[in-house]
Short mmCIF file of C-alpha atoms and ligand atoms in Angstrom, two decimals:
data_model
loop_
_atom_site.label_atom_id
_atom_site.label_comp_id
_atom_site.label_asym_id
_atom_site.label_seq_id
_atom_site.Cartn_x
_atom_site.Cartn_y
_atom_site.Cartn_z
CA UNK C 1473 20.62 -5.66 5.46
CA UNK C 1474 18.29 -6.91 3.30
CA UNK C 1475 14.06 -6.29 2.12
CA UNK C 1476 11.48 -7.22 0.08
CA UNK C 1477 9.96 -4.86 -2.04
CA UNK C 1478 7.52 -4.63 -4.76
CA UNK C 1479 8.39 -1.42 -6.74
CA UNK C 1480 10.20 1.85 -6.90
CA UNK C 1481 8.66 4.42 -8.42
CA UNK C 1482 10.30 7.56 -8.83
CA UNK C 1483 9.38 11.01 -9.98
CA UNK C 1484 5.59 10.72 -8.24
CA UNK C 1485 3.82 13.69 -7.50
CA UNK C 1486 1.40 11.68 -4.71
CA UNK C 1487 1.91 10.40 -1.32
CA UNK C 1488 3.88 13.53 0.11
CA UNK C 1489 4.94 16.94 -0.94
CA UNK C 1490 7.03 17.69 -4.12
CA UNK C 1491 9.05 15.02 -6.25
CA UNK C 1492 9.04 11.87 -4.62
CA UNK C 1493 10.52 8.54 -4.57
CA UNK C 1494 7.73 5.76 -3.14
CA UNK C 1495 9.56 2.94 -2.08
CA UNK C 1496 6.98 0.15 -2.04
CA UNK C 1497 7.65 -2.42 0.68
CA UNK C 1498 6.01 -6.16 0.05
CA UNK C 1499 4.17 -7.27 2.99
CA UNK C 1500 1.19 -6.44 4.95
CA UNK C 1501 -0.60 -7.02 8.51
CA UNK C 1502 -4.25 -6.41 7.17
CA UNK C 1503 -6.34 -7.83 3.96
CA UNK C 1504 -8.83 -4.83 3.28
CA UNK C 1505 -11.03 -6.13 0.85
CA UNK C 1506 -10.83 -3.21 -1.82
CA UNK C 1507 -6.94 -3.06 -1.38
CA UNK C 1508 -5.58 -1.93 -4.80
CA UNK C 1509 -2.11 -3.24 -4.61
CA UNK C 1510 -2.92 -7.32 -3.88
CA UNK C 1511 0.98 -8.04 -4.94
CA UNK C 1512 1.96 -6.21 -1.89
CA UNK C 1513 0.14 -8.47 0.30
CA UNK C 1514 2.30 -11.62 0.63
CA UNK C 1515 5.94 -11.33 1.56
CA UNK C 1516 7.07 -13.83 -0.69
CA UNK C 1517 7.50 -13.14 -4.57
CA UNK C 1518 4.86 -14.23 -6.59
CA UNK C 1519 3.78 -14.75 -10.28
CA UNK C 1520 1.41 -12.80 -11.83
CA UNK C 1521 0.29 -12.83 -15.68
CA UNK C 1522 -1.14 -9.79 -17.38
CA UNK C 1523 -4.97 -11.79 -18.53
CA UNK C 1524 -5.08 -9.20 -21.46
CA UNK C 1525 -2.08 -10.05 -23.03
CA UNK C 1526 -1.99 -14.12 -22.47
CA UNK C 1527 -2.57 -15.96 -25.65
CA UNK C 1528 -3.06 -19.20 -23.63
CA UNK C 1529 -0.47 -20.86 -25.61
CA UNK C 1530 0.38 -22.84 -22.72
CA UNK C 1531 4.38 -22.46 -22.54
CA UNK C 1532 4.67 -21.93 -19.24
CA UNK C 1533 2.68 -24.74 -17.82
CA UNK C 1534 5.22 -27.02 -20.13
CA UNK C 1535 8.35 -25.62 -18.65
CA UNK C 1536 7.63 -25.57 -15.41
CA UNK C 1537 9.36 -27.87 -13.22
CA UNK C 1538 7.40 -27.79 -10.45
CA UNK C 1539 3.86 -28.11 -11.97
CA UNK C 1540 3.13 -24.58 -10.40
CA UNK C 1541 1.46 -23.11 -13.19
CA UNK C 1542 -1.19 -24.93 -15.05
CA UNK C 1543 -4.36 -24.49 -17.31
CA UNK C 1544 -7.86 -25.64 -16.45
CA UNK C 1545 -11.14 -25.22 -18.55
CA UNK C 1546 -9.16 -22.27 -20.32
CA UNK C 1547 -8.47 -20.52 -17.29
CA UNK C 1548 -4.87 -19.96 -15.84
CA UNK C 1549 -3.91 -20.78 -12.45
CA UNK C 1550 -1.28 -20.81 -10.12
CA UNK C 1551 -0.04 -22.44 -6.98
CA UNK C 1552 1.91 -20.24 -4.84
CA UNK C 1553 3.17 -22.78 -2.48
CA UNK C 1554 4.81 -24.89 -5.42
CA UNK C 1555 6.39 -21.97 -7.27
CA UNK C 1556 10.07 -21.43 -6.54
CA UNK C 1557 10.40 -18.31 -8.68
CA UNK C 1558 12.87 -19.62 -11.14
CA UNK C 1559 11.68 -17.95 -13.93
CA UNK C 1560 11.82 -20.40 -16.09
CA UNK C 1561 8.13 -19.41 -17.37
CA UNK C 1562 9.12 -16.19 -17.58
CA UNK C 1563 11.92 -16.87 -20.39
CA UNK C 1564 9.50 -19.01 -22.33
CA UNK C 1565 6.54 -16.34 -22.75
CA UNK C 1566 6.36 -15.25 -26.53
CA UNK C 1567 4.04 -12.37 -25.03
CA UNK C 1568 5.85 -10.80 -21.87
CA UNK C 1569 2.93 -11.60 -20.00
CA UNK C 1570 4.06 -12.95 -16.78
CA UNK C 1571 5.84 -11.29 -14.25
CA UNK C 1572 7.29 -12.03 -10.63
CA UNK C 1573 6.28 -9.50 -8.32
CA UNK C 1574 8.79 -8.96 -5.53
CA UNK C 1575 12.36 -8.83 -4.93
CA UNK C 1576 14.93 -8.38 -2.25
CA UNK C 1577 17.45 -5.43 -2.09
CA UNK C 1578 20.29 -4.33 0.00
CA UNK C 1579 19.64 -1.40 1.97
CA UNK C 1580 22.63 0.91 0.40
CA UNK C 1581 20.98 -0.05 -2.87
CA UNK C 1582 17.81 1.58 -2.05
CA UNK C 1583 19.67 4.38 -0.71
CA UNK C 1584 21.78 4.67 -4.02
CA UNK C 1585 18.15 5.03 -5.90
CA UNK C 1586 16.66 7.15 -3.32
CA UNK C 1587 19.67 9.63 -3.79
CA UNK C 1588 19.93 9.32 -7.53
CA UNK C 1589 17.01 12.12 -7.79
CA UNK C 1590 18.28 14.37 -4.60
CA UNK C 1591 18.54 17.25 -7.34
CA UNK C 1592 14.56 17.01 -7.70
CA UNK C 1593 13.76 16.93 -4.05
CA UNK C 1594 15.53 19.91 -2.85
CA UNK C 1595 14.08 21.71 -6.09
CA UNK C 1596 10.65 20.71 -5.48
CA UNK C 1597 10.67 20.06 -1.25
CA UNK C 1598 9.94 16.55 -2.24
CA UNK C 1599 11.70 13.30 -0.77
CA UNK C 1600 11.15 9.68 0.09
CA UNK C 1601 8.06 8.13 0.80
CA UNK C 1602 8.04 4.46 2.11
CA UNK C 1603 4.99 2.54 1.31
CA UNK C 1604 3.38 -0.93 0.54
CA UNK C 1605 2.15 -3.29 1.73
CA UNK C 1606 2.93 -1.96 5.12
CA UNK C 1607 6.47 -0.66 5.53
CA UNK C 1608 6.85 -1.10 9.37
CA UNK C 1609 6.58 -4.56 9.21
CA UNK C 1610 10.22 -4.70 8.03
CA UNK C 1611 10.99 -2.55 10.95
CA UNK C 1612 14.82 -3.00 11.19
CA UNK C 1613 15.06 -2.36 7.88
CA UNK C 1614 12.91 0.69 7.31
CA UNK C 1615 14.73 2.23 10.52
CA UNK C 1616 18.10 1.86 8.66
CA UNK C 1617 16.79 3.45 5.59
CA UNK C 1618 15.71 6.20 7.53
CA UNK C 1619 18.60 6.90 9.56
CA UNK C 1620 20.32 6.82 6.03
CA UNK C 1621 17.99 9.26 4.68
CA UNK C 1622 18.66 11.53 7.38
CA UNK C 1623 22.26 11.50 7.06
CA UNK C 1624 21.97 12.25 3.60
CA UNK C 1625 19.43 14.77 4.29
CA UNK C 1626 16.23 13.87 2.12
CA UNK C 1627 13.04 14.54 3.33
CA UNK C 1628 11.06 11.27 4.43
CA UNK C 1629 7.42 10.33 4.75
CA UNK C 1630 5.76 6.93 5.63
CA UNK C 1631 2.12 5.72 4.16
CA UNK C 1632 1.42 3.59 6.72
CA UNK C 1633 -1.84 1.18 7.88
CA UNK C 1634 -0.68 2.10 11.69
CA UNK C 1635 -0.96 -1.35 12.97
CA UNK C 1636 2.28 -1.11 14.54
CA UNK C 1637 3.69 -1.97 17.91
CA UNK C 1638 3.98 1.17 20.06
CA UNK C 1639 8.12 0.75 20.64
CA UNK C 1640 8.03 0.70 17.08
CA UNK C 1641 6.45 4.05 16.81
CA UNK C 1642 8.72 5.92 19.24
CA UNK C 1643 11.83 5.01 16.79
CA UNK C 1644 10.25 5.75 13.71
CA UNK C 1645 8.68 9.00 14.38
CA UNK C 1646 11.81 11.19 15.04
CA UNK C 1647 13.30 10.03 11.78
CA UNK C 1648 9.90 10.76 9.71
CA UNK C 1649 9.05 14.53 8.10
CA UNK C 1650 5.82 13.27 7.46
CA UNK C 1651 2.70 10.70 8.18
CA UNK C 1652 0.25 9.47 5.89
CA UNK C 1653 -2.06 6.88 8.12
CA UNK C 1654 -5.08 5.25 7.06
CA UNK C 1655 -8.32 4.93 9.44
CA UNK C 1656 -10.95 3.16 8.07
CA UNK C 1657 -13.84 2.28 10.49
CA UNK C 1658 -14.36 3.64 13.93
CA UNK C 1659 -15.98 0.33 15.16
CA UNK C 1660 -12.95 -2.23 15.76
CA UNK C 1661 -15.49 -5.03 15.02
CA UNK C 1662 -16.57 -3.53 11.25
CA UNK C 1663 -12.82 -2.86 10.96
CA UNK C 1664 -11.97 -6.38 11.61
CA UNK C 1665 -14.44 -7.78 9.32
CA UNK C 1666 -13.26 -5.64 6.40
CA UNK C 1667 -9.44 -5.65 6.95
CA UNK C 1668 -8.70 -8.67 9.02
CA UNK C 1669 -7.31 -6.90 12.00
CA UNK C 1670 -9.46 -4.57 14.34
CA UNK C 1671 -8.29 -0.39 14.93
CA UNK C 1672 -6.89 -0.48 18.09
CA UNK C 1673 -3.07 -0.13 17.27
CA UNK C 1674 -4.00 2.21 14.37
CA UNK C 1675 -5.78 4.85 16.86
CA UNK C 1676 -3.34 4.65 19.20
CA UNK C 1677 -0.76 5.11 16.53
CA UNK C 1678 -2.68 8.14 15.45
CA UNK C 1679 -2.69 9.55 18.89
CA UNK C 1680 0.78 9.25 18.90
CA UNK C 1681 2.06 10.31 15.45
CA UNK C 1682 -0.53 13.66 15.83
CA UNK C 1683 1.47 14.29 19.14
CA UNK C 1684 4.68 14.35 17.48
CA UNK C 1685 4.79 14.03 13.43
CA UNK C 1686 3.42 16.73 10.66
CA UNK C 1687 0.60 13.89 10.27
CA UNK C 1688 -2.25 13.40 7.41
CA UNK C 1689 -5.12 10.91 8.25
CA UNK C 1690 -6.64 9.02 5.03
CA UNK C 1691 -10.28 7.74 5.25
CA UNK C 1692 -10.71 5.58 1.94
CA UNK C 1693 -14.73 5.55 1.75
CA UNK C 1694 -15.64 2.11 0.65
CA UNK C 1695 -19.07 1.68 -0.43
CA UNK C 1696 -20.97 -1.40 1.97
CA UNK C 1697 -18.55 -0.49 4.64
CA UNK C 1698 -18.15 3.22 5.51
CA UNK C 1699 -19.99 5.29 3.35
CA UNK C 1700 -22.97 6.43 5.45
CA UNK C 1701 -22.96 9.75 6.94
CA UNK C 1702 -23.14 8.23 10.46
CA UNK C 1703 -20.17 6.24 9.78
CA UNK C 1704 -18.20 9.07 8.72
CA UNK C 1705 -19.54 11.15 11.58
CA UNK C 1706 -18.18 8.66 13.79
CA UNK C 1707 -14.28 8.38 12.31
CA UNK C 1708 -13.92 12.41 12.22
CA UNK C 1709 -15.23 12.79 15.64
CA UNK C 1710 -12.42 9.96 16.91
CA UNK C 1711 -9.96 11.49 14.75
CA UNK C 1712 -10.48 14.91 16.54
CA UNK C 1713 -10.29 13.28 20.10
CA UNK C 1714 -7.19 11.87 18.85
CA UNK C 1715 -5.68 15.36 17.59
CA UNK C 1716 -5.88 14.69 14.50
CA UNK C 1717 -5.87 17.99 12.25
CA UNK C 1718 -5.48 16.78 8.65
CA UNK C 1719 -7.66 14.46 7.38
CA UNK C 1720 -7.90 13.44 3.51
CA UNK C 1721 -11.15 11.20 2.08
CA UNK C 1722 -10.20 9.23 -0.69
CA UNK C 1723 -13.34 7.68 -2.75
CA UNK C 1724 -13.44 3.93 -3.49
CA UNK C 1725 -11.51 3.12 -7.04
CA UNK C 1726 -11.55 0.12 -9.26
CA UNK C 1727 -7.87 0.88 -10.39
CA UNK C 1728 -6.76 -2.45 -9.36
CA UNK C 1729 -9.37 -4.99 -9.76
CA UNK C 1730 -7.68 -6.53 -12.99
CA UNK C 1731 -4.15 -7.26 -10.48
CA UNK C 1732 -6.38 -9.71 -8.66
CA UNK C 1733 -7.15 -11.46 -12.04
CA UNK C 1734 -3.54 -11.27 -13.07
CA UNK C 1735 -2.66 -13.42 -9.63
CA UNK C 1736 -5.19 -15.93 -10.12
CA UNK C 1737 -7.41 -14.60 -6.90
CA UNK C 1738 -10.53 -13.53 -6.11
CA UNK C 1739 -12.05 -9.84 -5.70
CA UNK C 1740 -14.29 -9.65 -2.54
CA UNK C 1741 -15.52 -6.40 -3.55
CA UNK C 1742 -16.50 -7.14 -7.17
CA UNK C 1743 -20.22 -5.70 -6.95
CA UNK C 1744 -19.09 -2.45 -5.81
CA UNK C 1745 -19.40 0.46 -8.26
CA UNK C 1746 -16.64 3.28 -8.02
CA UNK C 1747 -16.96 6.64 -6.36
CA UNK C 1748 -16.71 9.98 -7.47
CA UNK C 1749 -15.04 12.99 -5.59
CA UNK C 1750 -18.58 14.63 -5.64
CA UNK C 1751 -20.52 11.24 -4.36
CA UNK C 1752 -18.33 11.70 -1.14
CA UNK C 1753 -18.03 15.35 -0.88
CA UNK C 1754 -22.11 14.81 -0.91
CA UNK C 1755 -21.59 12.51 2.19
CA UNK C 1756 -19.26 14.92 4.03
CA UNK C 1757 -21.89 17.62 3.42
CA UNK C 1758 -23.90 15.51 5.81
CA UNK C 1759 -21.66 15.48 8.56
CA UNK C 1760 -20.43 18.03 11.17
CA UNK C 1761 -16.93 18.49 11.13
CA UNK C 1762 -15.45 18.72 14.40
CA UNK C 1763 -13.70 22.12 15.39
CA UNK C 1764 -9.74 21.78 14.59
CA UNK C 1765 -10.23 19.07 11.62
CA UNK C 1766 -9.32 20.11 8.05
CA UNK C 1767 -11.23 17.71 6.19
CA UNK C 1768 -10.76 17.23 2.34
CA UNK C 1769 -11.54 14.98 -0.56
CA UNK C 1770 -8.88 13.99 -3.04
CA UNK C 1771 -9.09 11.74 -6.05
CA UNK C 1772 -6.27 8.93 -5.61
S1 SF4 Q 2068 8.89 -19.23 -12.00
FE1 SF4 Q 2068 9.47 -21.24 -12.06
S2 SF4 Q 2068 8.35 -22.39 -10.69
FE2 SF4 Q 2068 7.59 -20.60 -10.85
S3 SF4 Q 2068 5.71 -20.67 -12.02
FE3 SF4 Q 2068 7.10 -20.15 -13.21
S4 SF4 Q 2068 8.39 -21.76 -14.11
FE4 SF4 Q 2068 7.33 -22.53 -12.14
S1 SF4 Q 2069 3.51 -18.43 -21.90
FE1 SF4 Q 2069 2.72 -16.74 -21.93
S2 SF4 Q 2069 1.25 -16.59 -23.31
FE2 SF4 Q 2069 1.98 -18.61 -23.15
S3 SF4 Q 2069 0.33 -19.07 -21.68
FE3 SF4 Q 2069 1.66 -18.54 -20.23
S4 SF4 Q 2069 1.53 -16.53 -19.63
FE4 SF4 Q 2069 -0.10 -16.96 -21.68
#
């Protein structure tokens, strides 16, 4: 069985305990306006160009048989519908500024890559984290990988937006040691306005995982979206009602902004300034943390 990925990161110290391999799935069912991995959103592979490396020589446009890459008024553009990912432009770029984001991989090959670092997982208490994109969108592929990890004794974690059908949750849950799940807003209308989907399935996913798995809920704190004490309070109250115990607040950052230019896409939150850990800690101080909830602020 094959899946669509866009990156495999070894020796990560984020997204779970110990030393981890992070498997990034390609494709997402939400469109959060602050997303720092825009290359993860579409399931299909797509051309990206590092703007700071490009000298505007125009060779890519000359060799593209599909006319999928072109320059207009000094700016680089791609037409994703026309690009067939043949790689001809990559071969011709003298600056190595071009890349195709996304690739297909057999489940057994993914497992082979994961097992390369088995010894480090054992020594550090680490394992594998399936991230994205949204890994549950490729449910059968994910289940296959999780089952194989169980057979091989590799500890498993998932990083998910929780927008997952209930029947898949119950299949995933017994195969997961840790669940890292986002909740972005308590109000379904505002959640939809900034992410493209309401929060109902995510709320039910948190309820389910909190009852069955070791679960950490993450709240990205985003200017103009959920950065008032009232909005944060509502989120914390809701999470306490859902049975969550561990909550991490992640201050908004701008690390992914340049990737939008590389992919020839607009960044909708361009006017927002990054938040410091101290900003979010000050915001948290204005709330009352419900009993049973442990809330921390981390830098991502
Ligand atoms: S990958 Fe092929 S089709 Fe796509 S832009 Fe490059 S040359 Fe054109
Ligand atoms: S070939 Fe490379 S350096 Fe030249 S315009 Fe295309 S991306 Fe830029």
